Coordinates of C-alpha atoms in Angstrom, one line a residue:
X1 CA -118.5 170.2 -173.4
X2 CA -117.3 170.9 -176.9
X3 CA -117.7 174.5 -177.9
X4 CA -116.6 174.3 -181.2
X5 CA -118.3 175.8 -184.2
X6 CA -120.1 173.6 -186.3
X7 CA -118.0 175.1 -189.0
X8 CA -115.1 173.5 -186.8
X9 CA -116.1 170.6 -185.8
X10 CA -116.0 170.1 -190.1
X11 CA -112.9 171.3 -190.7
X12 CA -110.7 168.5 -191.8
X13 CA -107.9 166.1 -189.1
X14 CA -106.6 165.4 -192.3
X15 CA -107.4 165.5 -195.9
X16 CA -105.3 164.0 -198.9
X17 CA -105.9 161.6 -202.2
X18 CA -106.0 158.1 -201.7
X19 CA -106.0 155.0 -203.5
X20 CA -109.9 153.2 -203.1
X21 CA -109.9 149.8 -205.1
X22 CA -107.4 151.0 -207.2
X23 CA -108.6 154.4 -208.0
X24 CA -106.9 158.0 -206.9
X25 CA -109.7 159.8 -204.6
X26 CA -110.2 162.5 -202.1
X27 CA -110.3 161.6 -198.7
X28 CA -111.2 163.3 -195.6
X29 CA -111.2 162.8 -191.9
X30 CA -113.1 165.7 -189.8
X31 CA -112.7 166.8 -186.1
X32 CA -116.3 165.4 -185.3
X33 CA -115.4 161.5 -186.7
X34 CA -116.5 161.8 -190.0
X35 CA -114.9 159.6 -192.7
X36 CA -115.6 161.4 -196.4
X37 CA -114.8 160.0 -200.0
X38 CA -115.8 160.0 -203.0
X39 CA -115.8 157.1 -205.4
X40 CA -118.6 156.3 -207.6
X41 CA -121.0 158.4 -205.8
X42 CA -120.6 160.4 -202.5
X43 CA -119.8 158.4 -199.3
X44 CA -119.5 159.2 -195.6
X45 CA -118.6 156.8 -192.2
X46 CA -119.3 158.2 -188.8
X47 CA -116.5 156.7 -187.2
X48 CA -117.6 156.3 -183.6
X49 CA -121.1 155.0 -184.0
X50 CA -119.7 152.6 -187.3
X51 CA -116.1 151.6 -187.1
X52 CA -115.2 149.2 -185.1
X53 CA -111.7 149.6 -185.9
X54 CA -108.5 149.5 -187.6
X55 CA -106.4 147.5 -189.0
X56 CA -102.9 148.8 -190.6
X57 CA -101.5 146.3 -193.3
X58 CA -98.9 147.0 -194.5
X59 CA -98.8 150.2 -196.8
X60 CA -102.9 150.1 -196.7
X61 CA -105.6 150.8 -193.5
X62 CA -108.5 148.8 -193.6
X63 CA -111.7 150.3 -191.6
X64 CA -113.6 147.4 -190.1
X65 CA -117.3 148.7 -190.0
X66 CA -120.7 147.7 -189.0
X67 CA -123.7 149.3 -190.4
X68 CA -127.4 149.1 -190.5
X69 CA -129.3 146.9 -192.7
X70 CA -130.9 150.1 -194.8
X71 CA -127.8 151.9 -195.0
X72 CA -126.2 151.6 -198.4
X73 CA -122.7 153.0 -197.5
X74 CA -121.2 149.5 -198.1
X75 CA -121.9 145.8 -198.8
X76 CA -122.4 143.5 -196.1
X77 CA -123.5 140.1 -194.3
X78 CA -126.5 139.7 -192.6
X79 CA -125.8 139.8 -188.5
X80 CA -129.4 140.1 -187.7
X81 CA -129.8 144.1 -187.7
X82 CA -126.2 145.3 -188.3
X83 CA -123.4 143.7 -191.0
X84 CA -119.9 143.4 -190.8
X85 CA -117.7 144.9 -193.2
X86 CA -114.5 147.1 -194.5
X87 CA -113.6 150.1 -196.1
X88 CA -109.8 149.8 -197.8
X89 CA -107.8 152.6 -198.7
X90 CA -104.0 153.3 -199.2
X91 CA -102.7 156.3 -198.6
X92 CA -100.1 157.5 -201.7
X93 CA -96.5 158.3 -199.3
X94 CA -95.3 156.9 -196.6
X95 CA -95.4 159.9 -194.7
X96 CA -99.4 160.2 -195.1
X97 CA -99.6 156.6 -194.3
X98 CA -97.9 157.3 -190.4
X99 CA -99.9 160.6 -190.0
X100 CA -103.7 159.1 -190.9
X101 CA -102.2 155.7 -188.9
X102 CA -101.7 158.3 -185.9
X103 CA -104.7 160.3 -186.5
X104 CA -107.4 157.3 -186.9
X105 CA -105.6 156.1 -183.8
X106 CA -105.7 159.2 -181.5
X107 CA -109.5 159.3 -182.4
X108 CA -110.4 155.7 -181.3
X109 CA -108.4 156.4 -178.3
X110 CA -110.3 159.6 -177.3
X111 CA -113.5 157.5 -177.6
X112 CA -112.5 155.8 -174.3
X113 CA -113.5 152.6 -175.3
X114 CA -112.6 149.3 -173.5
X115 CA -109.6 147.5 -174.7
X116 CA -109.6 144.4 -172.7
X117 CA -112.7 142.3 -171.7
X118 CA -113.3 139.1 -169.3
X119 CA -115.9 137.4 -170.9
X120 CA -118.2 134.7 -169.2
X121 CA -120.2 132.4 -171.4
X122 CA -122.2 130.3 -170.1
X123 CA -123.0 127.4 -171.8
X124 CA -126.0 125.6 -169.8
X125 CA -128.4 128.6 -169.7
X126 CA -131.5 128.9 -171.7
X127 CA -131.5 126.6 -175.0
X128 CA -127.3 126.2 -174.4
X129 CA -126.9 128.4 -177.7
X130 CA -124.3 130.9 -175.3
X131 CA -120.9 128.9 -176.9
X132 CA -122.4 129.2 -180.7
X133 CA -123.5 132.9 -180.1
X134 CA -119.8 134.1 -179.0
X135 CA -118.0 132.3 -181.9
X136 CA -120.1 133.6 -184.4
X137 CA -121.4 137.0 -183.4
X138 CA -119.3 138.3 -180.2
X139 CA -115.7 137.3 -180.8
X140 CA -115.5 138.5 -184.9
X141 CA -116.8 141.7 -183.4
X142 CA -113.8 141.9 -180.8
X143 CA -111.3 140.9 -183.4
X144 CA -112.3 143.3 -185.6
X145 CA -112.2 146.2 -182.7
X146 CA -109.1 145.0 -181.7
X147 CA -109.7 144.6 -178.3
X148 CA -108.1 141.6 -176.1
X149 CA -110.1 139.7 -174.3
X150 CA -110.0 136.8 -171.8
X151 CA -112.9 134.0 -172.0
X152 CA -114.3 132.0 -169.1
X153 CA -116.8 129.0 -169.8
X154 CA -119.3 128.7 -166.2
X155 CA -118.7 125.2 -165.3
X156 CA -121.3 125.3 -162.0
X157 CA -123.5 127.9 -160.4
X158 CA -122.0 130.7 -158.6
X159 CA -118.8 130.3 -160.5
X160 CA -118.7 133.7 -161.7
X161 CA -119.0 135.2 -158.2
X162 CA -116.6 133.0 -157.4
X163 CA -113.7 134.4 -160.1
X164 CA -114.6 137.7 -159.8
X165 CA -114.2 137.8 -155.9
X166 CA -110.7 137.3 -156.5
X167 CA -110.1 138.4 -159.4
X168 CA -107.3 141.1 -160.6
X169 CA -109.5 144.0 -161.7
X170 CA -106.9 146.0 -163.0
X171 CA -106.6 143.6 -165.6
X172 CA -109.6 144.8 -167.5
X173 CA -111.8 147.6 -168.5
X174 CA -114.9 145.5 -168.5
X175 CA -116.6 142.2 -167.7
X176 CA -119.2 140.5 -170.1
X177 CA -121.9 138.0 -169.8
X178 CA -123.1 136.1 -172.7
X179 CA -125.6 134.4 -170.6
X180 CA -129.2 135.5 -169.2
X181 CA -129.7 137.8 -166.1
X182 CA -128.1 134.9 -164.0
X183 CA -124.2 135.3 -164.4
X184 CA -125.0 139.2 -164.4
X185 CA -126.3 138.8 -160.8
X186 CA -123.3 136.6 -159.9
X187 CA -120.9 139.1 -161.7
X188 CA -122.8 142.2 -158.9
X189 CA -122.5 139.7 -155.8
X190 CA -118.8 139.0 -156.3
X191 CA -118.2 142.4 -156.6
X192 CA -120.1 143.8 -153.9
X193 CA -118.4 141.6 -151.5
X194 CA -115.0 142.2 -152.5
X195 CA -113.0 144.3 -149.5
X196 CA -112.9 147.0 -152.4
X197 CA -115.9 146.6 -153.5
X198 CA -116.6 150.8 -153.6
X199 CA -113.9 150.4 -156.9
X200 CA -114.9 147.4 -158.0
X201 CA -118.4 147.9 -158.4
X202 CA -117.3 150.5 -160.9
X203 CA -116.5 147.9 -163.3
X204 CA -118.6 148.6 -166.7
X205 CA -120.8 145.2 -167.3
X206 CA -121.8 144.2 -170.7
X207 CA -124.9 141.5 -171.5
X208 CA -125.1 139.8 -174.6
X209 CA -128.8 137.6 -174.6
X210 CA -128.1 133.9 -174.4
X211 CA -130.4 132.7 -171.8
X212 CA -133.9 132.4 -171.0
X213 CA -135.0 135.3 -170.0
X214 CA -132.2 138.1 -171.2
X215 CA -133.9 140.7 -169.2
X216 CA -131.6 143.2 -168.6
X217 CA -130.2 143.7 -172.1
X218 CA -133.4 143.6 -173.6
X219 CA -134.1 146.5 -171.2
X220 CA -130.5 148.1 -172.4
X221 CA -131.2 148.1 -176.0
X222 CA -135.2 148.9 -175.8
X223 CA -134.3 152.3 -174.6
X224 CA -132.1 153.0 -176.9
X225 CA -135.0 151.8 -179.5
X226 CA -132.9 148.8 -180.9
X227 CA -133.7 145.1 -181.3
X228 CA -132.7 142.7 -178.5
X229 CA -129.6 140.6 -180.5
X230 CA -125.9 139.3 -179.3
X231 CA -124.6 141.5 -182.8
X232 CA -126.4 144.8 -181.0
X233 CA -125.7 144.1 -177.4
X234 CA -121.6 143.1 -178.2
X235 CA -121.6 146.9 -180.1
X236 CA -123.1 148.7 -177.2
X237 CA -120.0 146.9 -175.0
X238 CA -117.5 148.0 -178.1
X239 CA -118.4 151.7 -178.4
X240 CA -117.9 151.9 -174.8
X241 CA -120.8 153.9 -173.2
X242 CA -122.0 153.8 -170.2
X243 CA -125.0 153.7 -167.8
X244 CA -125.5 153.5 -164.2
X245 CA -128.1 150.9 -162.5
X246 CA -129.9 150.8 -159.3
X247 CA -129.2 147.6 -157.1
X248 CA -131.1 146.5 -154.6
X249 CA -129.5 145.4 -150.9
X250 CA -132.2 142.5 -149.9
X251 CA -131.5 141.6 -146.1
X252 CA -132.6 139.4 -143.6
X253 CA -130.9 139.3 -140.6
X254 CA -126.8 139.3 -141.7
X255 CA -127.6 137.8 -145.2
X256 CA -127.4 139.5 -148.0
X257 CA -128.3 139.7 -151.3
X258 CA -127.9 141.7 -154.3
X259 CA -130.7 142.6 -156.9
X260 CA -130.6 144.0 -160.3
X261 CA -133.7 143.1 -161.8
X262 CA -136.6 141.9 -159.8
X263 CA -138.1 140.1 -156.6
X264 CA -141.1 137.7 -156.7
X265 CA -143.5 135.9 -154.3
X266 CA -146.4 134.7 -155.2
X267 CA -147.5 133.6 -158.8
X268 CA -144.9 134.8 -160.8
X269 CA -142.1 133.6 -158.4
X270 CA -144.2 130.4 -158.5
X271 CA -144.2 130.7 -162.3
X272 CA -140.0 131.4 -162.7
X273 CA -139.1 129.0 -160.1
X274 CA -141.1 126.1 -160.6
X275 CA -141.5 125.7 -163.8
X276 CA -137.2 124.9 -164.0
X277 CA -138.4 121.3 -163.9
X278 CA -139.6 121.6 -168.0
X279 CA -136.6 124.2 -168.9
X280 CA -135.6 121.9 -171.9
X281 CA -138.6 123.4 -173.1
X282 CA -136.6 127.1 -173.4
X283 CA -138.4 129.8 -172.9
X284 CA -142.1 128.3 -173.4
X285 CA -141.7 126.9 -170.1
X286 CA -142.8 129.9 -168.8
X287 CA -146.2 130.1 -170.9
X288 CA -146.4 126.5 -170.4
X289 CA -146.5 126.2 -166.3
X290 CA -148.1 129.9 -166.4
X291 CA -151.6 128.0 -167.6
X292 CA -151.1 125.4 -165.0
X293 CA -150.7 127.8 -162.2
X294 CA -153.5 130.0 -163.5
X295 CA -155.9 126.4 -163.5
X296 CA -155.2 125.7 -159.6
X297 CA -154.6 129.4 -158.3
X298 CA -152.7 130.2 -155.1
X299 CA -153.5 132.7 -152.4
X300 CA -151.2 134.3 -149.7
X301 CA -151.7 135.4 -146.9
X302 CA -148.9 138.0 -146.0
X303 CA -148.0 141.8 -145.3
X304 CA -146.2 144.1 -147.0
X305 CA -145.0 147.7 -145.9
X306 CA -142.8 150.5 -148.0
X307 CA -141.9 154.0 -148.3
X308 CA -143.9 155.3 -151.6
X309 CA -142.0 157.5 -154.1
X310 CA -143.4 161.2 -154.4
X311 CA -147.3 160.7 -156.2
X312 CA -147.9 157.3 -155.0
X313 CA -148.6 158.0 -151.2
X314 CA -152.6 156.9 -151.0
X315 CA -151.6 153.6 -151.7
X316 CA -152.0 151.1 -148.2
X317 CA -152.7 152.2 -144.8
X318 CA -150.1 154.5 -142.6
X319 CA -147.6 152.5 -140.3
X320 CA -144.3 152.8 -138.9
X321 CA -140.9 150.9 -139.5
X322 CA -140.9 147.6 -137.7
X323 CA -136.9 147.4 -137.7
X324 CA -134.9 145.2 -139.6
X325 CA -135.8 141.7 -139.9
X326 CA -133.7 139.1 -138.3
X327 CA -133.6 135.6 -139.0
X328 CA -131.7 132.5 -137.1
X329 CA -129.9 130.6 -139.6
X330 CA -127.9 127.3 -139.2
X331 CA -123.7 127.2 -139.2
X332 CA -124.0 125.3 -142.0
X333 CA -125.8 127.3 -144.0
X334 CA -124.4 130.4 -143.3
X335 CA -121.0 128.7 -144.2
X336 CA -122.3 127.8 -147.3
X337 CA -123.4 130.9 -148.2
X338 CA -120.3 133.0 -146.9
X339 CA -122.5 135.3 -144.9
X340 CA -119.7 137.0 -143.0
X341 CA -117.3 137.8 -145.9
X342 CA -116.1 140.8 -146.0
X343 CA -118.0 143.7 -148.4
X344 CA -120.3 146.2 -149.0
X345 CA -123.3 145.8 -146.2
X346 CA -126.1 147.4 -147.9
X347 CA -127.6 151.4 -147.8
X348 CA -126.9 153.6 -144.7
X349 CA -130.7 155.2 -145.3
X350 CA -132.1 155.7 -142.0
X351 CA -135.5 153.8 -142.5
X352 CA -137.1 154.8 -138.8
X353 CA -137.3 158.1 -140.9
X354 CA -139.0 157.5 -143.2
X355 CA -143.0 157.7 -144.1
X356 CA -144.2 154.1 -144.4
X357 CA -147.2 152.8 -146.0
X358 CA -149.1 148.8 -145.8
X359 CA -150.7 146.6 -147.5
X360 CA -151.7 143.3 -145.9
X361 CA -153.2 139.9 -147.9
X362 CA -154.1 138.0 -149.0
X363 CA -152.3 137.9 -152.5
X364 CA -152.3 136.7 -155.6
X365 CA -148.6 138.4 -156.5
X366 CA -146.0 140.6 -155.7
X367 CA -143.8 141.8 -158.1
X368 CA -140.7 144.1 -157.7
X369 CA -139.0 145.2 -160.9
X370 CA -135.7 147.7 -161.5
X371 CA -136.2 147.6 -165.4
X372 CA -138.3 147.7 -167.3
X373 CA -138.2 144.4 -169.0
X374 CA -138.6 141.0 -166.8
X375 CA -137.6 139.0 -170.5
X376 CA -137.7 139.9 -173.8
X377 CA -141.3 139.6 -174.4
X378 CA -142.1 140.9 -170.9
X379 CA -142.7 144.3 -170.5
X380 CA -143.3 144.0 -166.4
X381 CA -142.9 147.8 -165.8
X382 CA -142.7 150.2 -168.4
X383 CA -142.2 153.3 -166.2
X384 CA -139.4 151.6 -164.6
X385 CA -135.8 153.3 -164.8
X386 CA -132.3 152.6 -164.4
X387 CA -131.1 155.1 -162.0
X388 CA -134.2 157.0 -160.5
X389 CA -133.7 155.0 -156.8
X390 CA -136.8 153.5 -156.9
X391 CA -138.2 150.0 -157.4
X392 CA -141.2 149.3 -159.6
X393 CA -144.4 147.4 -157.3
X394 CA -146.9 145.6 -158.9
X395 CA -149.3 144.1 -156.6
X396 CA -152.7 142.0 -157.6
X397 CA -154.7 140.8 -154.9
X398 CA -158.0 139.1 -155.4
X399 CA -158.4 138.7 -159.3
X400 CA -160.8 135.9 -161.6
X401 CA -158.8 133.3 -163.6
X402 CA -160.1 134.7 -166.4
X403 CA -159.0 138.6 -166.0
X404 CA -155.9 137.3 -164.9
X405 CA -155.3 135.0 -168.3
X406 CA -156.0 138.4 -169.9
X407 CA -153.3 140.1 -167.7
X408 CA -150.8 138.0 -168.3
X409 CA -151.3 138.4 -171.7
X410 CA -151.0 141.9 -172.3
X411 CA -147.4 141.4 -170.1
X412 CA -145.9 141.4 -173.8
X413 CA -146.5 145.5 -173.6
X414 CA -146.9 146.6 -170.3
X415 CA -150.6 147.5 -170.9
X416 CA -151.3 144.7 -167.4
X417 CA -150.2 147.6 -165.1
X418 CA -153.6 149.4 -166.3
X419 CA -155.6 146.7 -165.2
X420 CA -158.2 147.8 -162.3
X421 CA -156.9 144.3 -160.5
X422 CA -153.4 145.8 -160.4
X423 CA -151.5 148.4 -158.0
X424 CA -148.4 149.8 -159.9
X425 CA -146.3 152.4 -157.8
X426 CA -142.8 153.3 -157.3
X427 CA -141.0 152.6 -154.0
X428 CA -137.9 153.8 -152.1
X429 CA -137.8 150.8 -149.6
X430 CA -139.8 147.9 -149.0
X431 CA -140.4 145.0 -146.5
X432 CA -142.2 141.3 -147.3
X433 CA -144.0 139.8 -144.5
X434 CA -144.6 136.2 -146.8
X435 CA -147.6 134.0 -145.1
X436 CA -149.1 130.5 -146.0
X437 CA -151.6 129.8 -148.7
X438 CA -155.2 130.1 -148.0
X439 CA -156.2 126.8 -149.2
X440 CA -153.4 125.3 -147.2
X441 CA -152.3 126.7 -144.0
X442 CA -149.3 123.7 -143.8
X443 CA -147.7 125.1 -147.4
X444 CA -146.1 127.7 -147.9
X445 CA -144.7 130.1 -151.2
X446 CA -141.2 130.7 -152.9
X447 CA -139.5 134.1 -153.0
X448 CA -137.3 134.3 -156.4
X449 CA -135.1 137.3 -156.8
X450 CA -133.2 137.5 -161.2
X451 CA -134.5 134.3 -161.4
X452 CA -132.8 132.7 -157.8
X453 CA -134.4 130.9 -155.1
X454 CA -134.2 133.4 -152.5
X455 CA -136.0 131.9 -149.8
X456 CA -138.5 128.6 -149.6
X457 CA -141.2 127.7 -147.5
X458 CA -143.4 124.7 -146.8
X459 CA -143.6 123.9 -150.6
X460 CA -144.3 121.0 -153.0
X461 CA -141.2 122.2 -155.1
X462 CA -138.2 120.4 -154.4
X463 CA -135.2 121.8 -156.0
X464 CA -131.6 120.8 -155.3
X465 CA -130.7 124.5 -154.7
X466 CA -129.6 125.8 -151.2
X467 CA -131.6 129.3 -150.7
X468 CA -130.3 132.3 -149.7
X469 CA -132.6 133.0 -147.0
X470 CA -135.3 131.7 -144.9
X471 CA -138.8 131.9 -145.6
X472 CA -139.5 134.9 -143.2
X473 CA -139.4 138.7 -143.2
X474 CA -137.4 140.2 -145.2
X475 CA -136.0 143.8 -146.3
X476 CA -135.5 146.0 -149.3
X477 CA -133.6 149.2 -149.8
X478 CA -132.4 150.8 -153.2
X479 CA -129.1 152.8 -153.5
X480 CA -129.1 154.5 -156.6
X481 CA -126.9 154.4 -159.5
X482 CA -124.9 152.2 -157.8
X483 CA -123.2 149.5 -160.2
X484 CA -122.1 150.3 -164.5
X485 CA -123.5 148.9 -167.3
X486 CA -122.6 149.1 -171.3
X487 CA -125.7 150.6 -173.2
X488 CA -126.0 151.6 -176.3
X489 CA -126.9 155.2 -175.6

């Protein structure tokens, strides 16, 4: 920690008279990042949380900034919440040219901010806006921070995990998705079954919001009490900080699968699923199919069992670990999935040990959530964190259509989890026992996990997609803190 004086940290780098749109004035750079000048009136550029960087031309040093739409530091374009802009100056000798060159560059440096990128864009997800968004808001950002940066257009599913199982990591100092939650959950895979994958998973992961959903980064950028947009989430990736996140080791017999943001079964994973049929409707596909499923409810039958967090224990009856689940799957599918490759294998947690609670059916909907946001105008857990090791639970049961038209409409701001239909609670591991519907013993539900079809029963839906799992008892654990995100704070 710095212990310097605030006295200190003000003391000038440097200070000397410069030329500012052709007039002589004082300029000075402090030891905490501030730029100060005066020219018409007072001015002052906090270099780490404004500049994006610099550019040296010649005799002059151009500042390329961004700032917020109510400051009044400098002129700028509208980028939806920040603007892009410059400060000019020219320093009078060429010896004060090299030494503010040196010292603007030493700062920047110190910041520890990435200088080269691998950027997926993927051009089919939500309303195909992906393309559009990184030529006009992600790569003038990166060209005006000076950082290099390799682009990679998805062509099919799964072709991020694919690059990134392979790739040469040393290459970069971060991956970014402009995409939804999808090529963020390839980008984990891939990296979790590397043969290094305890490095790799180390690798800082940016999101900038060009899908449907856009979960995650509308989590990111919530907490730091900023406005879900590609201009914020690219500036979060720019300054460099960095979070950790929980994932989630979901396992059924050798498969495995890696969660960052939620599992589903029941109405909501009927809801996400499903409802891909009208996606040319963007995101009002899910409002859309919502109604429909609320019309001609479904009930499960099913059990599920989990080891509560501290505070939560009165919820379901005592019971015991069962073991893990095991499922037979056929060759082909487990070729097609890559099942034995080589990679991390999940948490070591010894579940025998631990207390376990249950909670049998039928239901309505089981919802587990890492963040707090399930899409940008769905708050699905509020009290959800990052990094506590915990999953979010939200469990209805037996509910009118009409109280649960209300819930879902009061999903926008979290206030659903206070409904008396509703169990909220926070668990450390968790195990899905998925049944049949009550209506109709000979169909069966859909288990979605960041929007992919985990597992598929007996079902009406008939998607193309091969599922990660069968349709059977599954197993989740949480190891905290284990994969890096960007964030703006």
């Amino acid at each position: 920690m710095d212990q310097r004086s605030d006295s200190e940290n003000l003391s000038p780098f440097i200070s000397d008279r410069v030329l500012v749109n052709g007039k002589v004035v004082p300029l000075t750079f402090t030891r905490d990042g501030k730029l100060r000048w005066n020219h018409n009136d007072r001015r002052c550029l906090n270099v780490e949380k404004e500049a994006l960087g610099f550019t040296f031309e010649g005799s002059r040093i151009r500042v390329n900034v961004v700032v917020e739409k109510r400051d009044r530091i400098l002129c700028f374009a509208n980028m939806g919440g920040i603007g892009r802009q410059s400060f000019v100056f020219e320093p009078l000798s060429e010896e004060s040219l090299t030494l503010w060159s040196q010292k603007l560059r030493d700062y920047i440096d110190s910041l520890g901010r990435p200088k080269r990128l691998l950027i997926f864009v993927n051009p089919f997800g939500g309303k195909k806006c992906a393309t559009k968004i990184f030529v006009e808001d992600v790569r003038p950002c990166l060209e005006d921070a000076d950082i290099q940066f390799t682009v990679i257009e998805t062509k099919h599913q799964l072709h991020a995990k694919e690059v990134v199982k392979t790739l040469d990591l040393s290459k970069y100092d971060g991956i970014v998705c402009v995409s939804g939650d999808g090529i963020l959950v390839e980008v984990i895979n891939g990296l979790l079954e590397r043969e290094d994958w305890s490095d790799a998973i180390k690798m800082p992961i940016g999101m900038v919001p060009a899908g449907t959903g856009n979960g995650m980064v509308k989590s990111l950028l919530d907490s730091a009490g900023e406005i879900c947009s590609p201009s914020n989430a690219i500036l979060a990736v720019i300054r460099g900080h960095t979070r950790s996140l929980d994932v989630a080791t979901i396992s059924q017999g050798k498969t495995r699968f890696f969660s960052v943001l939620m599992l589903a079964w029941g109405l909501i994973a009927d809801i996400d699923i499903e409802s891909e049929k009208y996606r040319w409707m963007g995101s009002a596909r899910i409002d859309f199919y919502a109604l429909q499923r609320i019309t001609y409810l479904r009930h499960y039958n099913g059990r599920v069992s989990f080891v509560p967090a501290p505070g939560f224990e009165e919820y379901g009856e005592q019971t015991s670990y069962s073991g893990e689940p095991s499922c037979e799957t056929s060759t082909s599918q487990q070729e097609s999935l890559n099942i034995q490759q080589p990679g991390y294998l999940g948490s070591d947690v010894k579940l025998e040990n631990m207390h376990w609670r249950t909670i049998s059916g039928p239901f309505v909907s089981i919802w587990l959530h890492n963040v707090p946001w399930g899409s940008e105008d769905v708050l699905a857990a509020p009290n959800a964190m990052f990094s506590d090791g915990y999953l979010d639970l939200i469990i209805v049961k037996d509910i009118p259509k009409l109280s649960l038209l209300s819930l879902l409409s009061k999903m926008n701001d979290g206030s659903h989890v206070h409904c008396p239909h509703v169990m909220y609670l926070k668990v450390k591991a968790f195990v899905l026992e998925p049944g049949a519907r009550i209506d109709d013993p000979t169909k069966e539900g859909i288990i979605d996990s960041d929007g992919e079809l985990l597992a598929r029963g007996n079902v009406t839906y008939k998607g193309n997609v091969k599922c990660y799992m069968a349709y059977d008892k599954l197993q989740i654990t949480v190891d905290q803190g284990l994969a890096t995100l960007f964030a703006p704070v």
